[in-house]
Short mmCIF file of C-alpha atoms in Angstrom, two decimals:
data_model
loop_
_atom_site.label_atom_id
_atom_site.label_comp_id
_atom_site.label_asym_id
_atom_site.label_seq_id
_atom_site.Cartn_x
_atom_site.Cartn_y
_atom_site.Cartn_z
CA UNK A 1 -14.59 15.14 -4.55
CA UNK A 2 -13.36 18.43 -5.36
CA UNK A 3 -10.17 18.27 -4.20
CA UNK A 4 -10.01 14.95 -6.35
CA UNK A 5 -11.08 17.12 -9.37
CA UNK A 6 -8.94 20.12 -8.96
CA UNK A 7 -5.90 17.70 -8.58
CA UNK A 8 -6.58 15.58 -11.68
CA UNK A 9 -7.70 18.11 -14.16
CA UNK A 10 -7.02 17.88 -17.19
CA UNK A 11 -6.15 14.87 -18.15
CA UNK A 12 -3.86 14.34 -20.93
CA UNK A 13 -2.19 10.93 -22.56
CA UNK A 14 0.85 10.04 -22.82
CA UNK A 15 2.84 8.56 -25.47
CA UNK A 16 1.40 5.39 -25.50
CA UNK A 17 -2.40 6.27 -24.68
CA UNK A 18 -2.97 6.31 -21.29
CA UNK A 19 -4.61 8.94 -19.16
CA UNK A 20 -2.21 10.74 -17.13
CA UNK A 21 -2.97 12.39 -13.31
CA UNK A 22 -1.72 15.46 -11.52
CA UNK A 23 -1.69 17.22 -14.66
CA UNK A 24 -3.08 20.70 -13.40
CA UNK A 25 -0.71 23.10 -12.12
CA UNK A 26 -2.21 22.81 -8.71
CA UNK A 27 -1.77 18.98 -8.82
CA UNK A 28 1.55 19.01 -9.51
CA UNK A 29 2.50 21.42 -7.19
CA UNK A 30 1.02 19.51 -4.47
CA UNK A 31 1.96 16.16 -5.27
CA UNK A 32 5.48 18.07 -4.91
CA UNK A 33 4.42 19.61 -1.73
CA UNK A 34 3.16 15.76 -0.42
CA UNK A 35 6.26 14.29 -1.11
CA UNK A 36 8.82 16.81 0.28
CA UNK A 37 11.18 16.06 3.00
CA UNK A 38 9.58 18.97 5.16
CA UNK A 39 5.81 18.06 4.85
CA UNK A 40 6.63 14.01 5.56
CA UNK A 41 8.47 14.85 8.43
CA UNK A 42 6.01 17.09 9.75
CA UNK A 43 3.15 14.73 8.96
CA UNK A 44 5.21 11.51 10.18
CA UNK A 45 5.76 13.66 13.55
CA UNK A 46 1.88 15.03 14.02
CA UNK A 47 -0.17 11.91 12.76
CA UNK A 48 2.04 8.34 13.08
CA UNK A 49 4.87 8.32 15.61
CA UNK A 50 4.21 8.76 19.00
CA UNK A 51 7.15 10.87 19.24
CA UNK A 52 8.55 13.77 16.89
CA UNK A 53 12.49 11.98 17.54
CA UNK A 54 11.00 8.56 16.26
CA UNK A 55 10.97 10.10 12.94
CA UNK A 56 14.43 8.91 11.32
CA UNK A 57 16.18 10.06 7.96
CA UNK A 58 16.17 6.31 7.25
CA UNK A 59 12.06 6.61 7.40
CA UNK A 60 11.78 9.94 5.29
CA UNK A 61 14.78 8.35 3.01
CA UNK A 62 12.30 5.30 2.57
CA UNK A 63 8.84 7.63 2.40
CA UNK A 64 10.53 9.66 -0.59
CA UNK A 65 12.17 6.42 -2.02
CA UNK A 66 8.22 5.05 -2.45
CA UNK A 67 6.38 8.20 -3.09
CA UNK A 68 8.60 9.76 -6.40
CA UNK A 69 7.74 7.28 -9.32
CA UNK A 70 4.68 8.35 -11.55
CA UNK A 71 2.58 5.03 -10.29
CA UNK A 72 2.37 6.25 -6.11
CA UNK A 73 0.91 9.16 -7.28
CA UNK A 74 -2.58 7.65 -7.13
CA UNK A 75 -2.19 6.27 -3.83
CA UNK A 76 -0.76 9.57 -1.91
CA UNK A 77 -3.23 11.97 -3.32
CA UNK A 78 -6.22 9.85 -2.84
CA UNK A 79 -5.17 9.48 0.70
CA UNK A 80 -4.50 13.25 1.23
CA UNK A 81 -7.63 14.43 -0.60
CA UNK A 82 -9.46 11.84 2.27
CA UNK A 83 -10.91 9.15 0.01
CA UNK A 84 -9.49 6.34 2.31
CA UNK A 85 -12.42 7.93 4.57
CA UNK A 86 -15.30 6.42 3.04
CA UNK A 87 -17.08 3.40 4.72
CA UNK A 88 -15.85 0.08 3.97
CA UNK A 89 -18.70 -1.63 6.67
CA UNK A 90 -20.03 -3.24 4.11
CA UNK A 91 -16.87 -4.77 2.32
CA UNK A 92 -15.73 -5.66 6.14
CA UNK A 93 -18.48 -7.64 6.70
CA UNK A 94 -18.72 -9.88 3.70
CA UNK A 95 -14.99 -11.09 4.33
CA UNK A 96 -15.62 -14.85 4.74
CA UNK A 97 -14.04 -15.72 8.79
CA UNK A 98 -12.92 -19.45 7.71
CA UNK A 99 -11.04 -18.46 4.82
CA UNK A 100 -9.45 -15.14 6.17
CA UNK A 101 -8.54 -14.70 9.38
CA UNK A 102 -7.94 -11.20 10.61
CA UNK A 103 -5.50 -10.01 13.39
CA UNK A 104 -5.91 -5.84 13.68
CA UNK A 105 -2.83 -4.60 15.69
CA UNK A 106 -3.43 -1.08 17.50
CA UNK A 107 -0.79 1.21 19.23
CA UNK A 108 -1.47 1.83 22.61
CA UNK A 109 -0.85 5.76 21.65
CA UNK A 110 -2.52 5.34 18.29
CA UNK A 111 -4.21 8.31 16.56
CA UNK A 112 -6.30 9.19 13.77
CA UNK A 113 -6.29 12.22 11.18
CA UNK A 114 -9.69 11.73 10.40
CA UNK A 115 -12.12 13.90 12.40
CA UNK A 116 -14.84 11.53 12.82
CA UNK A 117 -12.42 9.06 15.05
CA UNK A 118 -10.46 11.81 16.78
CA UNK A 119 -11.51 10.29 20.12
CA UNK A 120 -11.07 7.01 19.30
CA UNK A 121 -8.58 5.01 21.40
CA UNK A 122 -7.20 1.47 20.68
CA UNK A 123 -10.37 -0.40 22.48
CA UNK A 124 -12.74 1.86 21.11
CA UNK A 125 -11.30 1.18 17.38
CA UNK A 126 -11.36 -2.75 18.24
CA UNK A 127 -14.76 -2.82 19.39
CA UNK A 128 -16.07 -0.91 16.26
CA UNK A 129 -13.99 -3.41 13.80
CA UNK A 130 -15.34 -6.41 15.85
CA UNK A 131 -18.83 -5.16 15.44
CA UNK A 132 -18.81 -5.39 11.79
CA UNK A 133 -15.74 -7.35 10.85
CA UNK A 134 -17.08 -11.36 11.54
CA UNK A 135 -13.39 -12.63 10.16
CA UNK A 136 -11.47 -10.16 13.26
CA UNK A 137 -10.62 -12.73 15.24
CA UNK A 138 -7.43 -11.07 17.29
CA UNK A 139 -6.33 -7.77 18.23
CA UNK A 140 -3.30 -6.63 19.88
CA UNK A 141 -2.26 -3.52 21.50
CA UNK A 142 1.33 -2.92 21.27
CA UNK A 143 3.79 -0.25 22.02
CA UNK A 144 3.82 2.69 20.01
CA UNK A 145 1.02 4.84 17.34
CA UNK A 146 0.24 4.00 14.44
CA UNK A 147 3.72 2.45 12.55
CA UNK A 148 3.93 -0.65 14.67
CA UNK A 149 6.34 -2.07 12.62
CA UNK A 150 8.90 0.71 13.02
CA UNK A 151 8.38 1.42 16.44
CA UNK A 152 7.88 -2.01 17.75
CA UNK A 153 9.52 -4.07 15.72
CA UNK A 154 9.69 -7.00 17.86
CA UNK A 155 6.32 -6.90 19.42
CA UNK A 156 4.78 -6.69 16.07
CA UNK A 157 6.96 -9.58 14.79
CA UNK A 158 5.80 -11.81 17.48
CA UNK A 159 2.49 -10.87 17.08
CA UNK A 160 1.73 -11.52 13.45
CA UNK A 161 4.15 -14.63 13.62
CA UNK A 162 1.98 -15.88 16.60
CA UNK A 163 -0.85 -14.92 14.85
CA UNK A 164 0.35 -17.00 11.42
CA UNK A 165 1.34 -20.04 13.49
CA UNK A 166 -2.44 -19.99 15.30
CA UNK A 167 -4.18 -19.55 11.84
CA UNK A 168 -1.80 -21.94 9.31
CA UNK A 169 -3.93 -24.32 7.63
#
């Protein structure tokens, strides 16, 4: 994409020969930007807790904990720039149901960012995942958005342990 582009342009080696990202003056500055305290507040608040107040300094210590060294760069600008968008229908289908069982947990308030699925609601998000996802064998809707294991610790817990115990060979 563009975006993509305009973040990883040019791209220069390192010491020891490898091709280094964010080189640009406009990727840097917004791989900055992404990682700041304000902006992952602000995101964490809009798009994954159901309530502004869930969002903790322990969280945003952990989010800028993970997001500073060089090799998390890839992962937070490809989400940002909207690559996790494209459609993985046909990767979801050829997972094989015997040897990988799937459990999808959903928060009752969940959300998306992405446009497409703004009106999407837990059942609605199930039933599209069961249409093309043969292995999906459980769902759960728990407490909470879209960070299930911070904001329902213990539901989500039982859930995947159930889940485990159901599904151990």
């Amino acid at each position: 994409s563009a975006i993509w582009n305009l973040l990883t342009f040019p791209r220069l080696q390192d010491d020891e020969g490898r091709t280094t990202r964010y080189c640009s003056p406009f990727g840097i500055t917004f791989y900055k930007y992404a990682t700041s305290r304000e902006f992952l507040r602000k995101f964490s608040a809009k798009n994954l807790f159901s309530s502004p107040e869930a969002v903790t300094e322990e969280w945003l210590d952990e989010l800028q904990t993970h997001s500073v060294p060089d090799d998390r760069r890839n992962a937070i600008i490809a989400f940002l720039a909207g690559l996790w968008r494209r459609d993985r229908t046909d990767q979801m289908k050829a997972i094989d149901p015997a040897s990988t069982p799937i459990m999808c947990a959903f928060g009752s308030e969940m959300s998306t960012i992405a446009s497409i699925d703004r009106k999407s609601t837990a059942q609605t998000l199930a039933q599209k995942y069961k249409s093309v996802m043969p292995a999906l064998i459980t769902t759960k809707n728990l407490p909470g958005r879209n960070l299930l294991p911070y904001e329902s610790p213990d539901a989500f817990a039982e859930s995947v342990g159930s889940f485990i115990q159901d599904h151990a060979s």
